[in-house]
Short mmCIF file of C-alpha atoms and ligand atoms in Angstrom, two decimals:
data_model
loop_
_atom_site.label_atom_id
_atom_site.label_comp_id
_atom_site.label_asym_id
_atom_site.label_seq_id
_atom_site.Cartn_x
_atom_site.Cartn_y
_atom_site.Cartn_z
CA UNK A 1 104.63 186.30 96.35
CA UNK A 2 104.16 184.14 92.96
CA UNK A 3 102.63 184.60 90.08
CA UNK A 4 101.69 181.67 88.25
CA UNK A 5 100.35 180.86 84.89
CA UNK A 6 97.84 177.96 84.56
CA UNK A 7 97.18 176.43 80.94
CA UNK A 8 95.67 173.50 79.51
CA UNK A 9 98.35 171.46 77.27
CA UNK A 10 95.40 169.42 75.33
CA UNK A 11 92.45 170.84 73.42
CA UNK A 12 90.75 172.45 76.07
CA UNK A 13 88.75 171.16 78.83
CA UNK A 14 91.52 169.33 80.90
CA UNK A 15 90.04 170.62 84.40
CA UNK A 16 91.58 174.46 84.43
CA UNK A 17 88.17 175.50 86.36
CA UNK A 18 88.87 172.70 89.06
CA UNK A 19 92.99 173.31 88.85
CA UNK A 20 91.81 177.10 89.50
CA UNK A 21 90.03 177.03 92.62
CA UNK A 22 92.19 174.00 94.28
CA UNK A 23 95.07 176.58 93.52
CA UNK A 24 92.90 180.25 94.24
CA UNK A 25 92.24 178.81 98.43
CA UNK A 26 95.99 180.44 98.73
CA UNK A 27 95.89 182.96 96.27
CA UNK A 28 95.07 187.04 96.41
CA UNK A 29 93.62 187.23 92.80
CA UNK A 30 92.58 184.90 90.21
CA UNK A 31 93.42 186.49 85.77
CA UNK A 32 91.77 186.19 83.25
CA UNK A 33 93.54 186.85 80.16
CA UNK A 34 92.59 185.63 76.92
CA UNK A 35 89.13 184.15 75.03
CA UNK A 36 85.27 184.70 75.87
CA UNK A 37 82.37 182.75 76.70
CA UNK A 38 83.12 180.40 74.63
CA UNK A 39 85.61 178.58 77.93
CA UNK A 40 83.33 176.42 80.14
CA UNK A 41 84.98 175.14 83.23
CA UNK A 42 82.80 173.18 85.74
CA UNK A 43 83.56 173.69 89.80
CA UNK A 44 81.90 171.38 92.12
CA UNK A 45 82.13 172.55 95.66
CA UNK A 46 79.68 170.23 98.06
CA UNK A 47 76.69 170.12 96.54
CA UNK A 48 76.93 172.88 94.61
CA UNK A 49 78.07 172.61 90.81
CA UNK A 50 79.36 176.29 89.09
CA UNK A 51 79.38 176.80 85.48
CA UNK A 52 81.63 179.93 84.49
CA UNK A 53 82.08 180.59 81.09
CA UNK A 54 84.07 184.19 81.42
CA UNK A 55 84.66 184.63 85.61
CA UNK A 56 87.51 183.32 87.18
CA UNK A 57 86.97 180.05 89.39
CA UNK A 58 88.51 182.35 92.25
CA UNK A 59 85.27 184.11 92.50
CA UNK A 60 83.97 181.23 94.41
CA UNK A 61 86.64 182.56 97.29
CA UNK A 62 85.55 185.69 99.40
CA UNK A 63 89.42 185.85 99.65
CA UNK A 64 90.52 186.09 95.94
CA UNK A 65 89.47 189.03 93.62
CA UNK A 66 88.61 187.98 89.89
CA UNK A 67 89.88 190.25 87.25
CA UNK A 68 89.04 189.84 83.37
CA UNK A 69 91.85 191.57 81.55
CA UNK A 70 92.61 193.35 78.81
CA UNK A 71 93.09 190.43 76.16
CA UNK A 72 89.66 188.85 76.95
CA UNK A 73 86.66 189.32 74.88
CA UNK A 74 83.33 190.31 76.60
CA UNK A 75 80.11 189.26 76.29
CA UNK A 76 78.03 192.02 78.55
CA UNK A 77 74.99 190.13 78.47
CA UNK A 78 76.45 186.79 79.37
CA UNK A 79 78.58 188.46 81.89
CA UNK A 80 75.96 190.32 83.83
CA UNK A 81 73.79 187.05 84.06
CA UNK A 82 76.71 184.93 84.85
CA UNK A 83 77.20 187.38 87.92
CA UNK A 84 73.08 186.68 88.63
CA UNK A 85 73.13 182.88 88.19
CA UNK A 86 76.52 183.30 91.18
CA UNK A 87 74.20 185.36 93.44
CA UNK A 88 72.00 183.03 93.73
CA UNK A 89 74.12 180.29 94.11
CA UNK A 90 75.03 182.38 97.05
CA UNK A 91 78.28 183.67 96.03
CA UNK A 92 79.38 187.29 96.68
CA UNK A 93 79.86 189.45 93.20
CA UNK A 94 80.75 192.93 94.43
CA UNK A 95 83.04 195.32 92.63
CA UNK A 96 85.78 194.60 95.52
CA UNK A 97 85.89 191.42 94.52
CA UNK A 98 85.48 191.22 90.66
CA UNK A 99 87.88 193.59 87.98
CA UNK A 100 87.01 194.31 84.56
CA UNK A 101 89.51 195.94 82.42
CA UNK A 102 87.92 198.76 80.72
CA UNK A 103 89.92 198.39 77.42
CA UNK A 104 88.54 194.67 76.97
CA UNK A 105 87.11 194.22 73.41
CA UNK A 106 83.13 193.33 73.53
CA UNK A 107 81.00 190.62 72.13
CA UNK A 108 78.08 192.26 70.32
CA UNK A 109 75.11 190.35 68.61
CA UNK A 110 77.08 191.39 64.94
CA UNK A 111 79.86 188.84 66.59
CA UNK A 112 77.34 186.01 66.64
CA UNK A 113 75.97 186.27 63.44
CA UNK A 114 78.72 186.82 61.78
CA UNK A 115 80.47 183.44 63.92
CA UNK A 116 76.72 181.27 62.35
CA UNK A 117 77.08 182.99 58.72
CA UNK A 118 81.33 181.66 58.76
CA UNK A 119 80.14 178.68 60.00
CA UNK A 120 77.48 177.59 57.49
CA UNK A 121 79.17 178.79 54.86
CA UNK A 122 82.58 176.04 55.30
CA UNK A 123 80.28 173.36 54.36
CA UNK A 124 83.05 170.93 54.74
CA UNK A 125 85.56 172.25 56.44
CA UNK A 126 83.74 173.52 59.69
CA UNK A 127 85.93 174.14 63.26
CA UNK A 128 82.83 173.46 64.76
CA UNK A 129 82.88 177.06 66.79
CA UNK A 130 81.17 177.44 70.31
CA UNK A 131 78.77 179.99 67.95
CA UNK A 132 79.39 182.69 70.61
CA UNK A 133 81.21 185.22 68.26
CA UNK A 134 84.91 184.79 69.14
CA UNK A 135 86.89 184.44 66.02
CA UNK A 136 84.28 187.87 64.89
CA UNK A 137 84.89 189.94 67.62
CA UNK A 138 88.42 189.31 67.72
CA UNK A 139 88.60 189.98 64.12
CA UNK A 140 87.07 193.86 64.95
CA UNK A 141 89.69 194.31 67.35
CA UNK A 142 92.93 193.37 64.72
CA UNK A 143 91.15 195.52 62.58
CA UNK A 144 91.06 197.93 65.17
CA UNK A 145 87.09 198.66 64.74
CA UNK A 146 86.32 196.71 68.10
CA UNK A 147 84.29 198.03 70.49
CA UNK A 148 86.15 198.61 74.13
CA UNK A 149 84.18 198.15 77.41
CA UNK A 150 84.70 201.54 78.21
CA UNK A 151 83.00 202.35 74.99
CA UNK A 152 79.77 201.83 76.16
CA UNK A 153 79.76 204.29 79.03
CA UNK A 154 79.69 206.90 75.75
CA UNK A 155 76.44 206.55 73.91
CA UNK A 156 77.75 208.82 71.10
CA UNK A 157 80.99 207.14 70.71
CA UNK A 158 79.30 204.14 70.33
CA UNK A 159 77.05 205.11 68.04
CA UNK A 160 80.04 206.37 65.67
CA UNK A 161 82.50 203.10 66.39
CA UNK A 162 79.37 200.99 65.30
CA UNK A 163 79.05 202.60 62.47
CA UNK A 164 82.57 201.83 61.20
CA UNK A 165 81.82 198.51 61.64
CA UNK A 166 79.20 198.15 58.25
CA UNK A 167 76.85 195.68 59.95
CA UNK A 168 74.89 196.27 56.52
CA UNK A 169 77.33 193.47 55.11
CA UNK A 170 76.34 190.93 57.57
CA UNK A 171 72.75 191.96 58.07
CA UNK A 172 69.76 192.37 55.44
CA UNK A 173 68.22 195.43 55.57
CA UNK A 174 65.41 196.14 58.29
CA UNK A 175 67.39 193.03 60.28
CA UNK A 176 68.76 195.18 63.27
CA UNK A 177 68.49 198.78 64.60
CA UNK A 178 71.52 200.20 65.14
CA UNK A 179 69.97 202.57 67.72
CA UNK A 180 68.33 199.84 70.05
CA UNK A 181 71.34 198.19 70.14
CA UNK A 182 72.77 200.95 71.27
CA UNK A 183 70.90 201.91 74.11
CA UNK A 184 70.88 198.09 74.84
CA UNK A 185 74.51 198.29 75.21
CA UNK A 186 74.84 201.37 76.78
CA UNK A 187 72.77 199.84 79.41
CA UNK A 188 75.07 196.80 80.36
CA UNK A 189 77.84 199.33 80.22
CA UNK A 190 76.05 201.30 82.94
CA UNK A 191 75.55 198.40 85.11
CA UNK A 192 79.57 197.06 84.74
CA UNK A 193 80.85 200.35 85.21
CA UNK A 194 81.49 199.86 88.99
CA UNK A 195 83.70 197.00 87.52
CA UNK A 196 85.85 198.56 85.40
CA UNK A 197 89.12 198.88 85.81
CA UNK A 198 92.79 199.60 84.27
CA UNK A 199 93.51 196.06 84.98
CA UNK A 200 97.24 196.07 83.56
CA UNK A 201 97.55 198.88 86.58
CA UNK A 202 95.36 197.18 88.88
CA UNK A 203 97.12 193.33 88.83
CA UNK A 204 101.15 195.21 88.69
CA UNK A 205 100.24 197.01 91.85
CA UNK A 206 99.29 193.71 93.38
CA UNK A 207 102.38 191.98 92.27
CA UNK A 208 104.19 194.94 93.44
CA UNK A 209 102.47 194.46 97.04
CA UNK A 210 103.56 190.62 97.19
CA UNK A 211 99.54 189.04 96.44
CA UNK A 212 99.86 185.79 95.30
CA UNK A 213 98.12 185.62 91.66
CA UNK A 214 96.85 183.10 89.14
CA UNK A 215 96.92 184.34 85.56
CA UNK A 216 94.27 181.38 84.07
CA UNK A 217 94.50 180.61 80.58
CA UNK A 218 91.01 179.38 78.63
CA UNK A 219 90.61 176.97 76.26
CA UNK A 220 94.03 174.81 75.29
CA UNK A 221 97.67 174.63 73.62
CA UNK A 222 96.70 172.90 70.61
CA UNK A 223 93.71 175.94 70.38
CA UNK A 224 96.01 178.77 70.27
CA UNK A 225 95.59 180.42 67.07
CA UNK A 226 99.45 180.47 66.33
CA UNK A 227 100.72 177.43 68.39
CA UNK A 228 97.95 175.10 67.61
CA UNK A 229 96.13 173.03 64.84
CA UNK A 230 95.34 175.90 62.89
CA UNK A 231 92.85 177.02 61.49
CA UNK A 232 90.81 174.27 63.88
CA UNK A 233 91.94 176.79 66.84
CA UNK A 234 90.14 179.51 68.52
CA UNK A 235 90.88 183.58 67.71
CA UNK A 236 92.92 184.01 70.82
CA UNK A 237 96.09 182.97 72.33
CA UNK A 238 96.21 180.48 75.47
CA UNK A 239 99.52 180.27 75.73
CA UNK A 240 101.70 181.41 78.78
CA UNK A 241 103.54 184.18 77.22
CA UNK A 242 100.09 185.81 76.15
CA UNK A 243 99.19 186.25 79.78
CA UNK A 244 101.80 189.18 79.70
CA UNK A 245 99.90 190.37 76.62
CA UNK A 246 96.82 189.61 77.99
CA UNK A 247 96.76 191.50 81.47
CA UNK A 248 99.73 193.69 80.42
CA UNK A 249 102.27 192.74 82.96
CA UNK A 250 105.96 192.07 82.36
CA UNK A 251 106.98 188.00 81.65
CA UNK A 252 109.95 188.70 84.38
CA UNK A 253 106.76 188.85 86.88
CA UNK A 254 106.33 184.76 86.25
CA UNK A 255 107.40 182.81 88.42
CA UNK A 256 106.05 179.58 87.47
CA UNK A 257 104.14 177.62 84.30
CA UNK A 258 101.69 175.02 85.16
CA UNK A 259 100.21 172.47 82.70
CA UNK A 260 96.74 170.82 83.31
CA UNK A 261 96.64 168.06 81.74
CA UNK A 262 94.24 165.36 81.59
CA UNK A 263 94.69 162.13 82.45
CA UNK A 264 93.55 160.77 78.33
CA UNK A 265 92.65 163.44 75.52
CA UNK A 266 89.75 164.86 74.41
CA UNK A 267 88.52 167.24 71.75
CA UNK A 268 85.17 168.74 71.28
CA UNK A 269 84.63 170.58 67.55
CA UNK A 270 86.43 170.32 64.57
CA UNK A 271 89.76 169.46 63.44
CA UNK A 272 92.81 166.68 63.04
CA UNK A 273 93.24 164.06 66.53
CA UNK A 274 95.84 161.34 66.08
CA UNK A 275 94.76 159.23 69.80
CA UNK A 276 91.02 159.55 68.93
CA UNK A 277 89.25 156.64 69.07
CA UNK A 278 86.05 154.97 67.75
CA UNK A 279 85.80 151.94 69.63
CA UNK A 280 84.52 150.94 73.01
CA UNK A 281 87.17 152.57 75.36
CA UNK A 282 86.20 155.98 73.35
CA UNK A 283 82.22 155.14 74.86
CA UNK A 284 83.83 154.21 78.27
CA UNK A 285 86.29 157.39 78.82
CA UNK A 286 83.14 159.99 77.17
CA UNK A 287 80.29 158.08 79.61
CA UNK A 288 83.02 157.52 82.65
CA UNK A 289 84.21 161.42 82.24
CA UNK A 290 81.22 162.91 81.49
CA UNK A 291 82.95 164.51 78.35
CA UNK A 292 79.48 166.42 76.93
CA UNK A 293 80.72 170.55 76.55
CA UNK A 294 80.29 172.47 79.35
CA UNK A 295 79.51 175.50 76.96
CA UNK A 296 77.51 173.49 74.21
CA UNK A 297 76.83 170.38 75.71
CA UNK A 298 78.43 168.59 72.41
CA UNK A 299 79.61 164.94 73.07
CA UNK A 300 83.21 165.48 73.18
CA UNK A 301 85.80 163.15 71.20
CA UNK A 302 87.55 161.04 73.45
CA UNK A 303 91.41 159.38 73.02
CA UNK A 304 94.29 157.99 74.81
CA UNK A 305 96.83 160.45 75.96
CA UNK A 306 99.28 162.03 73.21
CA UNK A 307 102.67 162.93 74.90
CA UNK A 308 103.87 164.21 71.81
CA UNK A 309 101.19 167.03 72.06
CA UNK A 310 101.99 167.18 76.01
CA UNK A 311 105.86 167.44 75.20
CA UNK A 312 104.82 170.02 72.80
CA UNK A 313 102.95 171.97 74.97
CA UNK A 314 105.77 172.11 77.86
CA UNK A 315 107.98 173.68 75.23
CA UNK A 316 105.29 176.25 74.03
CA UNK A 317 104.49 177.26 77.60
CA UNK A 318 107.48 177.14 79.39
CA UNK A 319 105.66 174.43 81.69
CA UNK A 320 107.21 173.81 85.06
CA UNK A 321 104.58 171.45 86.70
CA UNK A 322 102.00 169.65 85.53
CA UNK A 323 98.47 169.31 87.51
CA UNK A 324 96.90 165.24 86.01
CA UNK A 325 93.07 165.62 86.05
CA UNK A 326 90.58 162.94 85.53
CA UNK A 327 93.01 159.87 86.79
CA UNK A 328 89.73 157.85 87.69
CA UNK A 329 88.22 157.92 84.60
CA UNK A 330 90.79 154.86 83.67
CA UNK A 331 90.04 153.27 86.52
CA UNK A 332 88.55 149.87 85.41
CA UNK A 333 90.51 149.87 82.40
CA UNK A 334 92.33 146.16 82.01
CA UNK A 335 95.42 148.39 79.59
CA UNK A 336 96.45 152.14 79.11
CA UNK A 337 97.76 153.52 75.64
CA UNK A 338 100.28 155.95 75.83
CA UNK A 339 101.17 157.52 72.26
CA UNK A 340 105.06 158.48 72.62
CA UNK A 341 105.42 159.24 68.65
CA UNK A 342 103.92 159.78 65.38
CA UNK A 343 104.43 157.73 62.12
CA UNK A 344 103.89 160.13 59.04
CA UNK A 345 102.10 158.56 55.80
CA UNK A 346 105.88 158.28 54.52
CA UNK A 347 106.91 155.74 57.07
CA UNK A 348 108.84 158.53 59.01
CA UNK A 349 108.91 158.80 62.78
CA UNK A 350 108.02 162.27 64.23
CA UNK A 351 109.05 162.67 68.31
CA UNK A 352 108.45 166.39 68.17
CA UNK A 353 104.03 167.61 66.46
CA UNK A 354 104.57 168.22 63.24
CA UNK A 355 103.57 171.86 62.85
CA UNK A 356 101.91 170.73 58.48
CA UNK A 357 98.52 170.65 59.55
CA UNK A 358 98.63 167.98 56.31
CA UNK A 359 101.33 166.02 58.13
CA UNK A 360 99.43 165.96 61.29
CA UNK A 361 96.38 165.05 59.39
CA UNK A 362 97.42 161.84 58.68
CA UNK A 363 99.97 160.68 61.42
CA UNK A 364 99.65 157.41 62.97
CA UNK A 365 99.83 157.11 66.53
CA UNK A 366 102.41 155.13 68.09
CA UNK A 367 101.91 153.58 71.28
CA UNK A 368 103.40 152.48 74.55
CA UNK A 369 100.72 150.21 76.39
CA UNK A 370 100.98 150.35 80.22
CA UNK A 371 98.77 148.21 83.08
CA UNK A 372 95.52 149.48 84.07
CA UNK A 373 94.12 148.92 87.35
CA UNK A 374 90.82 147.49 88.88
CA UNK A 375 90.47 149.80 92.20
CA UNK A 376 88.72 152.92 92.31
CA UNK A 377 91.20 155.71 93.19
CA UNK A 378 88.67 158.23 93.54
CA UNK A 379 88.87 158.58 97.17
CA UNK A 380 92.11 158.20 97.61
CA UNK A 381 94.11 161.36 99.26
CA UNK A 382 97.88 159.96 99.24
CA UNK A 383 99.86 159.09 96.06
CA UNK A 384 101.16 156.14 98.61
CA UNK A 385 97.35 154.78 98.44
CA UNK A 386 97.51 154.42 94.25
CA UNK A 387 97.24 151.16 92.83
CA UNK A 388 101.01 150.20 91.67
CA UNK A 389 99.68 150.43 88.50
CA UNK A 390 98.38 154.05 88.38
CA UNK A 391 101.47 155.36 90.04
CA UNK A 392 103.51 154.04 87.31
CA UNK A 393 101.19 155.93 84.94
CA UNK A 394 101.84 159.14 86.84
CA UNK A 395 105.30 158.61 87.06
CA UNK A 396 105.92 157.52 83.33
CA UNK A 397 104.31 160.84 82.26
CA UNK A 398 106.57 162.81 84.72
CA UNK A 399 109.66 160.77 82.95
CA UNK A 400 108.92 161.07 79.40
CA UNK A 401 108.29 164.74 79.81
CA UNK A 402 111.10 165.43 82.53
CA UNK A 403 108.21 167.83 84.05
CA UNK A 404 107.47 167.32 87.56
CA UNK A 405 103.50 166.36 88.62
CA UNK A 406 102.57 168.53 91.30
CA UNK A 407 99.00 167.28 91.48
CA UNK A 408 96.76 164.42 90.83
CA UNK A 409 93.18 164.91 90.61
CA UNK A 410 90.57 161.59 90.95
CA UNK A 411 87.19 163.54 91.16
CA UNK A 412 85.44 166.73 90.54
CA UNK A 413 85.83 167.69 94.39
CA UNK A 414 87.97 169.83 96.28
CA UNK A 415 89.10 166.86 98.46
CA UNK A 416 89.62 164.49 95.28
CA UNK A 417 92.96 166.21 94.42
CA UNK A 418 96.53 164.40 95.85
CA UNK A 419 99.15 166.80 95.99
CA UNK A 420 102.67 165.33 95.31
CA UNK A 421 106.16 166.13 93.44
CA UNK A 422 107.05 163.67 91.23
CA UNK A 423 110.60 163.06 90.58
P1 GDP B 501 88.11 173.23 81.90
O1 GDP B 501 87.42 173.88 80.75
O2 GDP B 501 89.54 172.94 81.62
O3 GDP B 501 87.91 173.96 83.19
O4 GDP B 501 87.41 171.81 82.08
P2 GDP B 501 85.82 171.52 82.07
O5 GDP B 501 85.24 172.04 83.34
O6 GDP B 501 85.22 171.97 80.80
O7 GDP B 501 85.82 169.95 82.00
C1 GDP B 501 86.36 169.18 83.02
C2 GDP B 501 85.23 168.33 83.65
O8 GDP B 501 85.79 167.30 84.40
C3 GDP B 501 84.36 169.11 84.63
O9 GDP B 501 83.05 168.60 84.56
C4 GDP B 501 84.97 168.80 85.99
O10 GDP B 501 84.04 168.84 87.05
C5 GDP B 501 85.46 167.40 85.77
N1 GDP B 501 86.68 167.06 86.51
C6 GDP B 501 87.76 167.84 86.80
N2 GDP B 501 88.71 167.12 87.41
C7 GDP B 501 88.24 165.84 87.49
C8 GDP B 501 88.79 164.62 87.98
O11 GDP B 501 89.91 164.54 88.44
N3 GDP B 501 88.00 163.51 87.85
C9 GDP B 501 86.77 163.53 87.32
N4 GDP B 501 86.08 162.40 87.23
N5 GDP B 501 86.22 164.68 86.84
C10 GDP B 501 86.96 165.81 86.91
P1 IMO B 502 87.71 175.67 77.91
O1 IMO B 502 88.24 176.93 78.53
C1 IMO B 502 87.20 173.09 74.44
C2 IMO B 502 86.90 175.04 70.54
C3 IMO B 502 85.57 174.94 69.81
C4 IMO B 502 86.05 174.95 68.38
C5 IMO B 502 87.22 175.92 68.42
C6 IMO B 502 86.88 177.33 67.97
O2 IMO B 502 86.44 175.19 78.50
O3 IMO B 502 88.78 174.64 77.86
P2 IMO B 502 85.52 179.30 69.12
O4 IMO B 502 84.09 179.37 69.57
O5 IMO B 502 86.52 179.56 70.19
O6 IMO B 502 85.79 180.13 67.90
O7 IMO B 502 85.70 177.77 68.63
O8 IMO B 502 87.68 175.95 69.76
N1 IMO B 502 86.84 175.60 71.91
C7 IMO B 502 86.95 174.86 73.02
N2 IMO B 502 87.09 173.52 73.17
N3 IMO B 502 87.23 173.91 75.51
C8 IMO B 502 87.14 175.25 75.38
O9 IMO B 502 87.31 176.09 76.41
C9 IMO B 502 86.96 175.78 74.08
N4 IMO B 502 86.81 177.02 73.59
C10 IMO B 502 86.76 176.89 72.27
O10 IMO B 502 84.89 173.75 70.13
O11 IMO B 502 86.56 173.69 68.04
MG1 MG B 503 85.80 173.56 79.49
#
């Protein structure tokens, strides 16, 4: 059947986790391919509310296997208690129903130091990391001295690849024992081996046998470390075409692209944000959409919808549909600002993101101001239903991208999601 990417077109946080599970009720197998524990992506299902950080929102599904592939990095710790904390939210975590690719590069505690000391020592120019050792451990495996899952099924191996890795230069002497961690490690590497997997073998044979698949992308466009506002990015790539990278399948395999997208823009760390704003509506979209980090609980920066970054993002991705989260949060809001272009400090006007981080910097935002509405949509389930008002929102987005919206979403539940093709 399909196999579709899912990425987030903003800075992160645009809903994947809810996109994920609307999407994984009629899929076979839910991929992960890229970034750590540093994603956060909140599911609410009834009562319940699931945080995952590294396992696929499919997992909530006794249908749909979760794999973690190849390009993710893994925390063992945070993995193994992320499986716990699912158990007893009653969810099934069995090796028949969650994949881990045994050449997936691991998060050790070197990763987070080494994440605080980078931090503390930009002063100035801080990204404002998650702290959980991305950029580090990514930076051992392009200097091919990473440690692989599989890795830490061999204590001896270990013990040598660790080695290579000079933790004296992060750590003072008498600050760590190589040899506890070791065994410590070797440990979680018992306990996932009934996980492991070759995932890249694992996910083609499944394509092969017509399962429907979700390859999920973490984080955002403007966070790829290539495509986005570099260096204020994460270590990995989000993008669509890293998903064939990332689980090792061929891009032929894709069949389709789809952008979440939320309904304004939000940001949570470090780095440049042309929409941001300061003033009241900022308060009202951060209190109204709850927009505190899922993974560090960080207010989140809050602005009006950028289609020059959304425009951008359909071109990096190869976006087919988009999925519109969080359409209630502007519900209430007397005016909507849409910004359709940038003015540089020169006076110049920019319809495509300027790629000079300098440029960017310092654009101006320049915006189209559409009706609000007064109703809340949040229990609507047609498009039909909409306020006037909020379907012309929908639709201008649809028009100025010339990407078709295949979903709306009003709420963090399962049944506060409209499905509908835009023109
Ligand atoms: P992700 O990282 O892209 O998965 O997004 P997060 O889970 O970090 O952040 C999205 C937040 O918005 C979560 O708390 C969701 O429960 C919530 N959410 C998702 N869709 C909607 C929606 O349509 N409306 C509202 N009000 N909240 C939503
Ligand atoms: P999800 O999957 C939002 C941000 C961090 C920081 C930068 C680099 O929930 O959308 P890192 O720890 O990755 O080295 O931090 O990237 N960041 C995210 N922002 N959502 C995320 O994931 C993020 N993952 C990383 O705040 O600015
Ligand atoms: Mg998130």
């Amino acid at each position: 059947m399909d196999v579709i990417v899912l990425v987030g077109t903003q800075f992160g946080d645009e809903g994947k986790g809810k996109i994920t599970d609307i999407l994984a009720e009629d899929s076979d197998y839910v991929v992960r391919y890229q970034g750590g524990n540093n994603a956060g992506h909140t599911v609410c299902v009834g009562e319940s509310t699931f945080k995952l950080h590294l396992i696929p929102s499919g997992i909530l599904y006794d249908s749909c296997c979760s794999v973690i592939a190849n390009g993710v990095v893994l925390d063992p710790a945070v993995i193994l208690q992320e499986m716990e904390t699912l158990r007893n939210q009653g969810i099934t975590v069995d090796p028949s129903k969650l994949k881990i690719s045994s050449i997936a590069n691991v998060i050790l505690p070197v990763h987070r130091k080494l994440d605080s000391k980078q931090e503390s020592k930009r002063h100035h120019e801080k990204i404002g990391t998650t702290g959980k050792g991305i950029g580090p451990a990514y930076m051992h495996k392009v200097a091919r001295t990473g440690i692989r899952v599989q890795d830490l099924l061999k204590k001896d191996l270990l013990k040598k690849k660790l080695l290579k890795q000079n933790w004296g230069e992060v750590y003072g002497e008498d600050e760590y024992d190589l040899d506890r961690v070791v065994d410590e490690y070797h440990g979680y590497g018992l306990q996932l081996e009934p996980y492991m997997v070759d995932s890249s073998l694992f996910v083609n044979n499944a394509i092969d046998s017509g399962k429907s698949i979700i390859m999920e992308g973490a984080q955002g466009t403007l966070l790829d470390v290539d495509h986005g506002t570099y260096p204020y990015v994460t270590s990995s790539n989000p993008v669509a075409g890293a998903a064939c990278v990332g689980a090792g399948i061929g891009p032929h395999k894709i069949k389709k692209v789809i952008g979440v997208t939320k309904a304004y823009l939000t940001r949570v760390g470090e780095g440049p944000f042309t929409t941001e704003l300061h003033d009241r509506y900022g308060e009202y979209l951060r209190e109204k959409g709850g927009e505190f980090g899922t993974t560090t609980g960080r207010p989140r920066r809050c602005g009006w919808l950028d289609l020059v970054v959304l425009k951008y993002a359909i071109r990096v991705n190869g976006i087919t549909e988009i999925c519109l989260t969080k359409l209630d949060v502007l519900d209430g809001l007397d005016s909507i600002k849409v910004c359709t272009r940038y003015k540089t400090v020169d006076g110049e006007l920019l319809d495509e993101f300027p790629l000079d981080l300098e440029v960017y910097s310092f654009c101006e935002p320049i915006y189209e101001t559409l009706p609000g509405w007064k109703e809340d949509i949040s229990q609507m389930t047609d498009f039909s239903e909409l306020p006037e008002s909020a379907r012309a929102y929908v639709e201008y987005i649809a028009l100025h991208t010339g990407v078709q919206i295949k979903m709306v979403s009003v709420g963090t539940r399962r049944r506060q999601t409209i499905h509908l093709i835009t023109r």
